[in-house]
PDB file of C-alpha atoms in Angstrom:
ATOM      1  CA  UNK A   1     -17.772  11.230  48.341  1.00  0.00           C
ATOM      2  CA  UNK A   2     -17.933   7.801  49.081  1.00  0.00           C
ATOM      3  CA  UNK A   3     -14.560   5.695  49.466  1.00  0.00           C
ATOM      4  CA  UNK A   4     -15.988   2.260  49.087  1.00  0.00           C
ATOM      5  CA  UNK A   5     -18.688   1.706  46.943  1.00  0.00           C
ATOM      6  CA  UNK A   6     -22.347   1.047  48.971  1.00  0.00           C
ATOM      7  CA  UNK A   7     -22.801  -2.060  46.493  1.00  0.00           C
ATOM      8  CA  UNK A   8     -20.033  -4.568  45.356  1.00  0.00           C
ATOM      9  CA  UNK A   9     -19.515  -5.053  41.815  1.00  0.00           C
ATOM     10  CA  UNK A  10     -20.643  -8.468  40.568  1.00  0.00           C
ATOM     11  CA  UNK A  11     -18.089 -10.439  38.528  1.00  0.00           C
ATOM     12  CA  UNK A  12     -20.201  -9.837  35.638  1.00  0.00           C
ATOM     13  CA  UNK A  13     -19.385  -6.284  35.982  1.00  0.00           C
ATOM     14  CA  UNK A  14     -15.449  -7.058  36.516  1.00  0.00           C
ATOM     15  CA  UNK A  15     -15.881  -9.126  33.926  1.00  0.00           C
ATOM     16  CA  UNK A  16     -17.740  -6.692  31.136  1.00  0.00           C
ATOM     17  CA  UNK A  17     -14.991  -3.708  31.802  1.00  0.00           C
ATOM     18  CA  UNK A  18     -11.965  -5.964  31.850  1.00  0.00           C
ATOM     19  CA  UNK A  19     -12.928  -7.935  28.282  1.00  0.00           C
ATOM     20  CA  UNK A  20     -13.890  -4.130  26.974  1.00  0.00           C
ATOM     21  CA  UNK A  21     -10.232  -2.634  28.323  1.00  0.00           C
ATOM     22  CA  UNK A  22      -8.723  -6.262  26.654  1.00  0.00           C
ATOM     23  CA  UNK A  23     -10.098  -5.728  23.007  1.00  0.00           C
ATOM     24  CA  UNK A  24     -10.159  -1.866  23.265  1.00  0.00           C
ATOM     25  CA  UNK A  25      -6.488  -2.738  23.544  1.00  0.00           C
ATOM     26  CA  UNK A  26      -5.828  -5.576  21.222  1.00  0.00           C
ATOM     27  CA  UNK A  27      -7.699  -3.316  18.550  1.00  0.00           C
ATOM     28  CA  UNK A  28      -5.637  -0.416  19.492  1.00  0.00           C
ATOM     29  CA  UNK A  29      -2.745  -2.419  19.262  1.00  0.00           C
ATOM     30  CA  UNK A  30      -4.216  -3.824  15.636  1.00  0.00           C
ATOM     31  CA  UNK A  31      -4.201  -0.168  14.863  1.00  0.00           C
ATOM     32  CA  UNK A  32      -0.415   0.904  15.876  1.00  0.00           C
ATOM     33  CA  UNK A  33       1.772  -2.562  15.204  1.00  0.00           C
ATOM     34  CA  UNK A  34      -0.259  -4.418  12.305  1.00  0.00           C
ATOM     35  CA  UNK A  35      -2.252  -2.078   9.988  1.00  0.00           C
ATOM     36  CA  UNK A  36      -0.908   1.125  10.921  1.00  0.00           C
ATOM     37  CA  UNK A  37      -3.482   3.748   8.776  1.00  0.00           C
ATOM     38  CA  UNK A  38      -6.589   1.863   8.895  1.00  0.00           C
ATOM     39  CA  UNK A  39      -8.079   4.308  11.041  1.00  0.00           C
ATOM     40  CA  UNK A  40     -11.361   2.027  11.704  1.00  0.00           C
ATOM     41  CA  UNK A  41      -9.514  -0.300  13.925  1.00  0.00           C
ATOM     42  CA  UNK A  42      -7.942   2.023  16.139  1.00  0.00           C
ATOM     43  CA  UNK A  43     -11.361   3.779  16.567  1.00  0.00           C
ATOM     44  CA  UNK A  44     -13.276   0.755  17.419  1.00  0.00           C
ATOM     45  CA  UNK A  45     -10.101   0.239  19.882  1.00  0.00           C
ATOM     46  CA  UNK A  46     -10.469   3.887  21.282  1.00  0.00           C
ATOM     47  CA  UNK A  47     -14.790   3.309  21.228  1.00  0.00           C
ATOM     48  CA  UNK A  48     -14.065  -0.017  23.517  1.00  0.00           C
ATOM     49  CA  UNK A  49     -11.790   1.726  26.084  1.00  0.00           C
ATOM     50  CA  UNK A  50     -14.047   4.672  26.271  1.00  0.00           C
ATOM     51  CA  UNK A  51     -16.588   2.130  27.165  1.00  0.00           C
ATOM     52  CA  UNK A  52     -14.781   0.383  29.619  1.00  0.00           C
ATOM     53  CA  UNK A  53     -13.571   3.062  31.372  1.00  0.00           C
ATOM     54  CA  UNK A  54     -17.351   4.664  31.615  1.00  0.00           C
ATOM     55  CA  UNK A  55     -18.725   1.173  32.880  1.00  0.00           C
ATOM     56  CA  UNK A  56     -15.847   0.758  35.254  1.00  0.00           C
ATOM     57  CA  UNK A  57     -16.959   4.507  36.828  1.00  0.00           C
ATOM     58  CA  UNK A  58     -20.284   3.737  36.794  1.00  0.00           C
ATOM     59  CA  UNK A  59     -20.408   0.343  38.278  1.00  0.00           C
ATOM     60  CA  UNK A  60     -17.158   0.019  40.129  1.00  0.00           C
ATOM     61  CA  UNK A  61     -17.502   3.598  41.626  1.00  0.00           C
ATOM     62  CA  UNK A  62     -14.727   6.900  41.279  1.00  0.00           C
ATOM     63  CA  UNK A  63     -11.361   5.066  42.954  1.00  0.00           C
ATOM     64  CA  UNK A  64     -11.991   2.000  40.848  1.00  0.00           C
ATOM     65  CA  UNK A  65     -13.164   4.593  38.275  1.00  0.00           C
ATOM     66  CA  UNK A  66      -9.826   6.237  38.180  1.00  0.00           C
ATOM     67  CA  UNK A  67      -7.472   2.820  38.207  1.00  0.00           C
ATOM     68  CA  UNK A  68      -9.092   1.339  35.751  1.00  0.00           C
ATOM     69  CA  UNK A  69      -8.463   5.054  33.569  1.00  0.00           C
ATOM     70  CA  UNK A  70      -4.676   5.264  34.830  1.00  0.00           C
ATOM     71  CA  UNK A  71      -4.493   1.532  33.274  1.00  0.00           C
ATOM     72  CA  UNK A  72      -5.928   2.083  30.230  1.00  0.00           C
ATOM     73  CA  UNK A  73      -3.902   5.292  30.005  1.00  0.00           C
ATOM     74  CA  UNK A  74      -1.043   3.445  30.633  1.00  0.00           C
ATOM     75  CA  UNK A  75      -1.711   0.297  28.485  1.00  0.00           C
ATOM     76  CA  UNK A  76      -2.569   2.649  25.526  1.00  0.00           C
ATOM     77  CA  UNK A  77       0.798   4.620  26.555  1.00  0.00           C
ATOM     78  CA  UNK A  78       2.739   1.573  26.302  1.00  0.00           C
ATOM     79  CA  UNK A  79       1.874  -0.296  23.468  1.00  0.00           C
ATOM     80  CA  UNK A  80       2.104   3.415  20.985  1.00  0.00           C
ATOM     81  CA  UNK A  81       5.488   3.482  22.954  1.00  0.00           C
ATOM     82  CA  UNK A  82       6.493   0.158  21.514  1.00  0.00           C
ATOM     83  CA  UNK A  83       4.958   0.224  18.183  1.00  0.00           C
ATOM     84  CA  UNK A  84       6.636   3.653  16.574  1.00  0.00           C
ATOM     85  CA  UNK A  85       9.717   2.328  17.766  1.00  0.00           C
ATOM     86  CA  UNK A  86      11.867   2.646  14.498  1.00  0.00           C
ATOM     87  CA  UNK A  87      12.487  -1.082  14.362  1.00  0.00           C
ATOM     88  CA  UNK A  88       8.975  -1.624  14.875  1.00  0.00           C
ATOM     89  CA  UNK A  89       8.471   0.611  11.809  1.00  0.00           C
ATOM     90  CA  UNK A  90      10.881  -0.428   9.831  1.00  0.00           C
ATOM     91  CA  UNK A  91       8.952  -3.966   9.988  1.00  0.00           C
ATOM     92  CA  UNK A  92       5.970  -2.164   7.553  1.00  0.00           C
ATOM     93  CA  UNK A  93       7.635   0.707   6.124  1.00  0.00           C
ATOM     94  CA  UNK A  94       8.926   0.379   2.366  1.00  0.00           C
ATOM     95  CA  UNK A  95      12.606   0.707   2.663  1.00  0.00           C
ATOM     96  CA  UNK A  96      14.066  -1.058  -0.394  1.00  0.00           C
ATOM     97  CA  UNK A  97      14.940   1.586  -3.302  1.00  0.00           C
ATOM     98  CA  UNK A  98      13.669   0.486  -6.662  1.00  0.00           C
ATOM     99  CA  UNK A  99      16.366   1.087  -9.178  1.00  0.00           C
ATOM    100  CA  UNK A 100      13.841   0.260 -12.223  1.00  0.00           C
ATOM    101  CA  UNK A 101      13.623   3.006 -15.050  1.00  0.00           C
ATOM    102  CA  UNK A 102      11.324   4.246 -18.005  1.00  0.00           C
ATOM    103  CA  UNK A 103      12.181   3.887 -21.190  1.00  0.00           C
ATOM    104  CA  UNK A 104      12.129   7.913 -22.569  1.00  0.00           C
ATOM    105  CA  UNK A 105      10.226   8.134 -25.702  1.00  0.00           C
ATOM    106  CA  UNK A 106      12.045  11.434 -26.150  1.00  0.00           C
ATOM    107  CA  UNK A 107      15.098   9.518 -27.014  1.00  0.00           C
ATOM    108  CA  UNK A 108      14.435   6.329 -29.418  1.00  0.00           C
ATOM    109  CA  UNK A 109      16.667   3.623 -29.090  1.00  0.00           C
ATOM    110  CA  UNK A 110      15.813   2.342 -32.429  1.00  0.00           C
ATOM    111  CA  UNK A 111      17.666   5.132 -35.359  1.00  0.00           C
ATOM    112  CA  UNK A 112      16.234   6.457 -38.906  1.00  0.00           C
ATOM    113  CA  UNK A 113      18.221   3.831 -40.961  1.00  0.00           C
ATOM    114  CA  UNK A 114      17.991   1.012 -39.059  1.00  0.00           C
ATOM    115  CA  UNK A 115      17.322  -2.230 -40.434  1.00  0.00           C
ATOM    116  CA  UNK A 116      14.766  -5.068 -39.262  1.00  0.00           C
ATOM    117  CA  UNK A 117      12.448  -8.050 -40.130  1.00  0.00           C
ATOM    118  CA  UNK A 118       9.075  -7.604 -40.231  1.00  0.00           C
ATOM    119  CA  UNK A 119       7.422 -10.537 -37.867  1.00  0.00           C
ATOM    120  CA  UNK A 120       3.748  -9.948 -38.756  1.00  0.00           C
ATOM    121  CA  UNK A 121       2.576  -8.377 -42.401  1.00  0.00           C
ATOM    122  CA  UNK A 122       2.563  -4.504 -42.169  1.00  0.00           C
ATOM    123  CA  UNK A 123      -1.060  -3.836 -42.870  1.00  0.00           C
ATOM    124  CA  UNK A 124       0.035  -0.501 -42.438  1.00  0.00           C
ATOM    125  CA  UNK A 125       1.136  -1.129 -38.842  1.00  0.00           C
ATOM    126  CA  UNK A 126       2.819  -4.374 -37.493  1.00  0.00           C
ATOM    127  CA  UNK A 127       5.609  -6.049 -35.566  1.00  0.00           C
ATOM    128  CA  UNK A 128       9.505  -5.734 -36.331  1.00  0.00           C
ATOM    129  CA  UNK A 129      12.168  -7.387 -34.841  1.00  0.00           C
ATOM    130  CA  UNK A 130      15.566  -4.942 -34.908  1.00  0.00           C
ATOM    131  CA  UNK A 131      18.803  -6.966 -33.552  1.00  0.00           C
ATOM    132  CA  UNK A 132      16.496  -8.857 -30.312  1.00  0.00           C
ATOM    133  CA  UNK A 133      14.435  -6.188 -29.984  1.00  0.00           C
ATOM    134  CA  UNK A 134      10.685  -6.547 -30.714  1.00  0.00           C
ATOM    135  CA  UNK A 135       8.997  -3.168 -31.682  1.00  0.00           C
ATOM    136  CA  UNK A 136       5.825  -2.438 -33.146  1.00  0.00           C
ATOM    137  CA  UNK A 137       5.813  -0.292 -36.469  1.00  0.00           C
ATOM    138  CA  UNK A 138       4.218   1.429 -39.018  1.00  0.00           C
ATOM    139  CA  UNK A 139       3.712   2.554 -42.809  1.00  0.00           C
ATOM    140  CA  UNK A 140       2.821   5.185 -44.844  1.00  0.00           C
ATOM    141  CA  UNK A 141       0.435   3.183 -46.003  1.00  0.00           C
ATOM    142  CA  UNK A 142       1.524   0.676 -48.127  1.00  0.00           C
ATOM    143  CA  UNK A 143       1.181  -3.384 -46.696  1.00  0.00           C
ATOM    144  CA  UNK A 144       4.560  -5.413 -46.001  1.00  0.00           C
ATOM    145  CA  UNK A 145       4.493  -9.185 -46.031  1.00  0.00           C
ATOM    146  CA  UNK A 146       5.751 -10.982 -43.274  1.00  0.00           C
ATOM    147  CA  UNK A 147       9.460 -11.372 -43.364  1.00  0.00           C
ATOM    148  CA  UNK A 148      10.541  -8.327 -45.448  1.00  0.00           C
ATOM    149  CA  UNK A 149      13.517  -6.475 -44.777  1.00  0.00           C
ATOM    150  CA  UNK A 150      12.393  -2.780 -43.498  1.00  0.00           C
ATOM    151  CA  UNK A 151      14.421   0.591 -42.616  1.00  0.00           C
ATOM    152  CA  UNK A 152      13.282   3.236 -40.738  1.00  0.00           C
ATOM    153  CA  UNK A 153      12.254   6.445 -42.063  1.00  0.00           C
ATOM    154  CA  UNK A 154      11.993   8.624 -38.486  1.00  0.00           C
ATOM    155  CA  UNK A 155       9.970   8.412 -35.676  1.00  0.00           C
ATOM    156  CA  UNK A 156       6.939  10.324 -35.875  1.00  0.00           C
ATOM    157  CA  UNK A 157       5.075  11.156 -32.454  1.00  0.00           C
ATOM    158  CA  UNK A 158       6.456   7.914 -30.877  1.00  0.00           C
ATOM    159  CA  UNK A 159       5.466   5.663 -33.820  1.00  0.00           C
ATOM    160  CA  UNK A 160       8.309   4.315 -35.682  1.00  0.00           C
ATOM    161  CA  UNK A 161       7.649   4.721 -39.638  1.00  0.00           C
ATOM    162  CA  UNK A 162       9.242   2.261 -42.056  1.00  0.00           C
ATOM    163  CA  UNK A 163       9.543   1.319 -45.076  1.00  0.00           C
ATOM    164  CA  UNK A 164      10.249  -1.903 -47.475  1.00  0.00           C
ATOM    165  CA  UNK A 165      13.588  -2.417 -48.193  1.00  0.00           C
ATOM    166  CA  UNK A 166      13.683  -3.137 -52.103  1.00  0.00           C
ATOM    167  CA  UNK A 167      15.905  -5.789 -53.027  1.00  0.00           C
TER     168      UNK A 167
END
């Protein structure tokens, strides 16, 4: 085993492993801090190390070899270090709680007897407005003109069935 290498590296070859160990690590870093998931990124990252760190034991020789490893090791180390810290996380993790709900079908909010005005023509089914609320209706088959009174019969798998009010 040699300790210094019989040819010295060019600054092309420097250059080559240290821009592969850069991006290996800015992709990496991509991977952990940005777009956490992606999965591509952080593979192209890992793909780019691995590169540099073969090219920097081929062409540099085993001692440069290994520092340019331990580096990479550590690089990589420190930058999954810093980006799962919980304030790190907490920068692209969903923590508000949505409060929102759905209305429940199961219980209507509009009664059998209720009264409304029809906004469209019941032709048999149609728009109603009840108090401010806009809902959309239907017959038994019989057409409603626009602006007739109607009351509600029952609600009949989640279709509300009226009928005119005569007057």
């Amino acid at each position: 085993m040699y300790l210094f290498p019989t040819k010295l590296p060019s600054t092309m070859d420097w250059l080559t492993i240290a821009l592969l160990l850069f991006f290996g690590l800015v992709f990496l870093a991509a991977e952990v801090i940005f777009i956490p998931g992606t999965t591509v990124v952080g593979l192209v990252g890992f793909g780019l190390l691995a590169a540099g760190i073969w090219l920097g034991y081929r062409d540099l020789g085993t001692p440069a070899g290994h520092y340019v490893l331990a580096g990479s090791l550590v690089g990589s180390g420190v930058l999954v270090y810093w980006g799962l810290r919980p304030e790190n996380l907490n920068r692209v993790a969903l923590t508000q709680v949505n409060h929102g709900r759905v209305h429940d079908v199961r219980h209507p909010d509009v009664q059998p007897g209720a009264v409304g005005r029809t906004l469209s023509a019941l032709r048999p089914a149609g728009t109603v407005l009840f108090q401010d609320d806009r809902r959309e209706v239907t017959t038994r088959g019989e057409f409603v003109p626009a602006g007739s009174e109607v009351r509600v019969l029952g609600i009949e798998q989640n279709r509300i069935v009226v009928e005119l009010v005569k007057g």
